[in-house]
Amino acid sequence: MLTMKDIIRDGHPTLRQKAEALTFPLTDEERQTLLDMQTFLRNSQDPEMAEKYKLRSGVGIAAPQINVSKRMFAVYLPDDGNGNTYDLAIVNPKIVSHSVQDAYLPMGEGCLSVDEDVPGLVHRHHRVTIKGFDIDGNEINLRLKGYAAIVFQHELDHLNGVMFYDHIDKQNPLTPKDGAIEV
Ligand code: UDB
Ligand code: ZN
């Protein structure tokens, strides 16, 4: 079972690497890693399990965060604010199109791999279309907006060695960009 001690923290070189694409069929080890990541998220949002194992309430986790430099992540959003539920694991994901309009969380972002608060707005695409594969290699197509789109883009960044605070404007960290939507 994955716990917080399995999650590497800011400063670990793996977080800055570009993760490798996977090939199908996944190995048993790769499949197990993906399932473990999904279980971690569910556990972390279960009050009893979270308390017992001292888990931060996670909505997404990417393989590089457990020191596996491969292009896969899991997301668990029981309610994304638009009445949609996402509980999925995705392999080799890519953004195939996105809106011109940006969006941001007014409270900024955090990360399971970052223990400190980093204040500042993180602008992301308001809408994204994502293609990828499930654990068995079936195609996944997702059209996302708002909070779900932000979570998926945060996890996709991890596959490219990008951290959320890389996107914060150092001069004006708390100033929304023109036209950007608050989520
Ligand atoms: C998170 N969780 O998992 F609104 F039930 C964050 C952490 C860093 C605070 C643990 C989170 O936002 N939980 C949450 C929010 C709610 C309601 C709820 C739980 N991530 C994922 C991450 O670090 N993945 O690499 C950070 C998010 C910030 C914006 C998108 C992802
Ligand atoms: Zn993160």
Coordinates of C-alpha atoms and ligand atoms in Angstrom, one line a residue:
M1 CA 0.0 0.0 0.0
L2 CA 1.3 3.4 -0.9
T3 CA 1.7 6.0 1.8
M4 CA 3.2 9.5 2.0
K5 CA 6.7 8.0 2.5
D6 CA 6.5 6.6 -1.0
I7 CA 6.0 10.0 -2.5
I8 CA 9.2 11.8 -3.4
R9 CA 9.5 15.5 -2.6
D10 CA 10.6 18.6 -4.3
G11 CA 14.3 18.5 -5.0
H12 CA 14.4 14.9 -6.0
P13 CA 15.7 14.7 -9.6
T14 CA 13.0 12.4 -10.9
L15 CA 10.5 15.2 -10.5
R16 CA 12.4 17.2 -13.1
Q17 CA 12.8 14.4 -15.7
K18 CA 10.7 13.8 -18.8
A19 CA 9.0 10.5 -18.1
E20 CA 9.2 7.7 -20.7
A21 CA 6.2 6.5 -22.8
L22 CA 4.8 3.1 -22.0
T23 CA 4.3 0.2 -24.4
F24 CA 1.3 -2.2 -24.3
P25 CA 0.7 -4.6 -22.9
L26 CA 1.9 -3.1 -19.6
T27 CA 4.1 -5.3 -17.4
D28 CA 2.5 -6.7 -14.3
E29 CA 4.7 -4.3 -12.3
E30 CA 3.4 -1.3 -14.3
R31 CA -0.2 -2.4 -13.9
Q32 CA 0.3 -2.9 -10.2
T33 CA 1.9 0.6 -9.8
L34 CA -1.1 2.2 -11.6
L35 CA -3.6 0.3 -9.4
D36 CA -1.6 1.3 -6.3
M37 CA -1.8 4.9 -7.3
Q38 CA -5.6 4.7 -7.7
T39 CA -5.9 3.0 -4.3
F40 CA -3.7 5.7 -2.7
L41 CA -6.1 8.4 -3.9
R42 CA -9.2 6.6 -2.8
N43 CA -7.6 5.9 0.6
S44 CA -6.5 9.5 1.0
Q45 CA -10.1 10.6 0.5
D46 CA -11.4 8.1 3.0
P47 CA -11.5 9.8 6.4
E48 CA -10.6 6.7 8.4
M49 CA -7.8 5.6 6.1
A50 CA -6.5 9.1 5.7
E51 CA -6.3 9.5 9.5
K52 CA -4.9 6.1 10.2
Y53 CA -2.1 6.5 7.6
K54 CA -1.7 10.3 7.8
L55 CA -2.5 10.7 4.1
R56 CA -3.0 14.2 2.5
S57 CA -6.3 14.2 0.6
G58 CA -5.1 13.6 -3.0
V59 CA -7.0 14.3 -6.2
G60 CA -4.3 13.2 -8.6
I61 CA -0.9 11.4 -8.5
A62 CA 1.6 10.9 -11.3
A63 CA 4.0 8.0 -11.5
P64 CA 7.1 10.2 -11.3
Q65 CA 5.9 11.2 -7.8
I66 CA 6.5 7.7 -6.6
N67 CA 9.9 7.7 -8.4
V68 CA 8.6 5.8 -11.5
S69 CA 9.5 7.9 -14.5
K70 CA 6.8 6.6 -16.8
R71 CA 3.9 8.5 -18.5
M72 CA 0.9 7.5 -16.4
F73 CA -1.2 9.0 -13.7
A74 CA -4.4 8.5 -11.7
V75 CA -7.1 11.0 -10.8
Y76 CA -9.9 10.7 -8.3
L77 CA -12.5 13.4 -8.2
P78 CA -15.8 12.1 -6.6
D79 CA -17.3 15.5 -7.6
D80 CA -15.5 17.9 -9.8
G81 CA -17.9 20.8 -9.0
N82 CA -19.7 20.3 -12.4
G83 CA -21.5 17.1 -11.2
N84 CA -18.9 14.8 -12.8
T85 CA -17.0 12.0 -11.2
Y86 CA -13.5 11.0 -12.3
D87 CA -11.9 7.8 -11.0
L88 CA -9.4 6.8 -13.6
A89 CA -5.9 5.8 -14.5
I90 CA -4.5 7.0 -17.8
V91 CA -1.4 6.0 -19.8
N92 CA 0.5 8.0 -22.3
P93 CA -1.9 11.0 -22.1
K94 CA -1.6 14.0 -24.3
I95 CA -3.6 17.2 -24.8
V96 CA -4.9 17.2 -28.3
S97 CA -6.6 20.6 -28.2
H98 CA -7.4 23.3 -25.7
S99 CA -9.3 26.5 -25.2
V100 CA -7.6 29.9 -25.7
Q101 CA -9.2 30.9 -22.4
D102 CA -7.3 30.2 -19.2
A103 CA -8.6 29.3 -15.7
Y104 CA -7.0 29.3 -12.3
L105 CA -7.9 28.3 -8.7
P106 CA -8.2 31.4 -6.6
M107 CA -6.4 29.7 -3.7
G108 CA -3.5 28.6 -6.0
E109 CA -2.3 25.1 -6.1
G110 CA -0.3 22.7 -3.9
C111 CA 1.3 19.4 -4.6
L112 CA 1.7 16.0 -2.8
S113 CA 5.4 16.4 -3.6
V114 CA 5.7 19.9 -2.1
D115 CA 5.5 20.3 1.6
E116 CA 5.5 24.1 1.7
D117 CA 2.7 26.5 0.6
V118 CA 3.7 28.4 -2.5
P119 CA 1.4 31.3 -2.9
G120 CA 0.5 32.4 -6.4
L121 CA -2.0 31.8 -9.3
V122 CA -1.4 29.0 -11.7
H123 CA -3.0 29.7 -15.1
R124 CA -4.0 26.7 -17.1
H125 CA -6.2 26.0 -20.1
H126 CA -9.9 26.3 -19.1
R127 CA -10.8 23.4 -21.4
V128 CA -8.7 20.6 -22.7
T129 CA -9.3 17.5 -24.8
I130 CA -7.1 14.6 -23.7
K131 CA -6.3 11.4 -25.4
G132 CA -4.6 8.4 -23.8
F133 CA -5.0 4.8 -22.9
D134 CA -6.5 2.8 -20.0
I135 CA -4.6 0.1 -18.2
D136 CA -5.5 -2.5 -20.9
G137 CA -4.6 -0.2 -23.8
N138 CA -8.1 0.9 -24.8
E139 CA -8.3 4.5 -26.0
I140 CA -9.5 7.1 -23.6
N141 CA -10.9 10.4 -24.9
L142 CA -11.8 13.1 -22.4
R143 CA -13.2 16.6 -22.7
L144 CA -12.6 18.5 -19.5
K145 CA -13.2 21.9 -18.1
G146 CA -12.6 23.9 -15.0
Y147 CA -11.3 22.0 -11.9
A148 CA -11.0 18.6 -13.7
A149 CA -9.1 20.2 -16.5
I150 CA -6.7 21.9 -13.9
V151 CA -6.1 18.6 -12.1
F152 CA -5.3 16.7 -15.4
Q153 CA -3.0 19.5 -16.5
H154 CA -1.2 19.5 -13.1
E155 CA -0.6 15.7 -13.4
L156 CA 0.4 15.9 -17.1
D157 CA 3.0 18.5 -16.1
H158 CA 4.6 16.0 -13.8
L159 CA 5.2 13.7 -16.8
N160 CA 7.2 16.5 -18.3
G161 CA 9.2 17.5 -15.2
V162 CA 7.2 20.6 -14.6
M163 CA 6.0 21.8 -11.1
F164 CA 3.0 24.0 -10.5
Y165 CA 5.1 26.9 -9.1
D166 CA 7.0 27.1 -12.4
H167 CA 3.8 28.7 -13.8
I168 CA 3.6 31.4 -11.1
D169 CA 4.5 34.9 -12.3
K170 CA 7.3 36.1 -10.0
Q171 CA 6.5 39.8 -10.5
N172 CA 2.7 39.5 -10.0
P173 CA 2.0 36.1 -8.4
L174 CA -1.6 37.0 -7.4
T175 CA -2.7 38.9 -10.4
P176 CA -5.2 37.1 -12.7
K177 CA -4.4 37.2 -16.4
D178 CA -6.8 39.1 -18.6
G179 CA -9.9 37.0 -19.5
A180 CA -8.9 34.1 -17.2
I181 CA -11.8 32.4 -15.4
E182 CA -11.7 31.8 -11.6
V183 CA -12.6 28.2 -11.0
Ligands
UDB1 C1 -3.6 17.3 -4.5 N1 -5.3 17.9 -3.0 O1 -3.9 16.1 -4.4 F1 -11.2 20.8 -3.3 F2 -11.7 16.6 -1.4 C2 -4.0 18.3 -3.5 C3 -3.0 18.4 -2.3 C4 -1.7 18.8 -2.7 C5 -3.5 19.5 -1.3 C6 -3.0 17.1 -1.5 C7 -6.4 18.6 -3.1 O2 -6.5 19.6 -3.8 N2 -7.5 17.9 -2.5 C8 -8.8 18.3 -2.5 C9 -9.3 19.4 -2.9 C10 -10.7 19.7 -2.8 C11 -11.5 18.7 -2.3 C12 -10.9 17.5 -1.9 C13 -9.6 17.3 -1.9 N3 -2.9 17.7 -5.6 C14 -2.5 16.6 -6.5 C15 -1.1 16.6 -6.8 O3 -0.2 17.1 -6.1 N4 -0.8 15.8 -7.8 O4 0.5 15.7 -8.3 C16 -2.7 19.1 -6.0 C17 -3.9 19.6 -6.8 C18 -3.7 21.2 -7.0 C19 -4.4 21.5 -8.2 C20 -4.6 20.3 -9.0 C21 -4.0 19.2 -8.2
ZN2 ZN 1.6 17.5 -8.0

